[in-house]
Coordinates of C-alpha atoms in Angstrom, one line a residue:
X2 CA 3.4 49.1 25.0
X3 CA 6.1 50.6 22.8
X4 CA 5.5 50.8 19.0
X5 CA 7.8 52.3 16.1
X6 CA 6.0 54.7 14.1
X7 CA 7.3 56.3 10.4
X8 CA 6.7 59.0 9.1
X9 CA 7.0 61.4 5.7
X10 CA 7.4 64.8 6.2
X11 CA 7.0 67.3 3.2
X12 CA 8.9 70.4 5.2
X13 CA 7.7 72.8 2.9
X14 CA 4.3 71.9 3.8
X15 CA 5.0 72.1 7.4
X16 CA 6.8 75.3 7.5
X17 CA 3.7 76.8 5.5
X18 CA 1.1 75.2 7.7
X19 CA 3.1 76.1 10.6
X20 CA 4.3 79.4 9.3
X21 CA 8.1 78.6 11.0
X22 CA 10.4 79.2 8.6
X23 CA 13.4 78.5 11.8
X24 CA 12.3 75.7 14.2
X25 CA 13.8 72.7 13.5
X26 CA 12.3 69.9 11.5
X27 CA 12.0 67.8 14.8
X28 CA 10.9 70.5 17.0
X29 CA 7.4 71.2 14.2
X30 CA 6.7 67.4 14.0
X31 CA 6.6 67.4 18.3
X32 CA 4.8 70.8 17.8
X33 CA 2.4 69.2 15.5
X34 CA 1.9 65.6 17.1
X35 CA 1.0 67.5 20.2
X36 CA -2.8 67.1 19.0
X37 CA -2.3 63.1 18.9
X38 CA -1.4 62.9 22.7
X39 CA -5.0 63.6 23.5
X40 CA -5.7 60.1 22.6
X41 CA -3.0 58.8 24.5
X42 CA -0.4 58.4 22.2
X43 CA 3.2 60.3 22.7
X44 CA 5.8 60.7 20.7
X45 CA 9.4 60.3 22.3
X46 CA 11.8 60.2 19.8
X47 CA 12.4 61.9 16.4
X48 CA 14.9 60.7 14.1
X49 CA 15.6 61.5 10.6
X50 CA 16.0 58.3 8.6
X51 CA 17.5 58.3 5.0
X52 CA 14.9 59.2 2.1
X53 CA 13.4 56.1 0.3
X54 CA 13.8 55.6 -3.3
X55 CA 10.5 55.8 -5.2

């Protein structure tokens, strides 16, 4: 089954927790979803979508 998933990303958060200040956005949200595939979910695609207004 194929499901669309959304996500927020606070990049300075990541970069810190990750302490990658280079990698690309998309490359530290696979890096970081890695964990998730244990349960047998994989991410497949990563695309940046425009920021919602509040």
């Amino acid at each position: 089954m194929n499901y669309k998933l959304t996500i927020e990303v606070d990049e300075a958060r990541l970069r810190e927790a990750t302490g990658d200040n280079e990698s690309s956005i998309e490359f530290l949200i696979s890096q970081e979803m890695g964990w998730v595939e244990d349960s047998g979910i994989y991410l497949t695609d990563t695309e940046k979508m425009p920021d919602l207004e509040a």
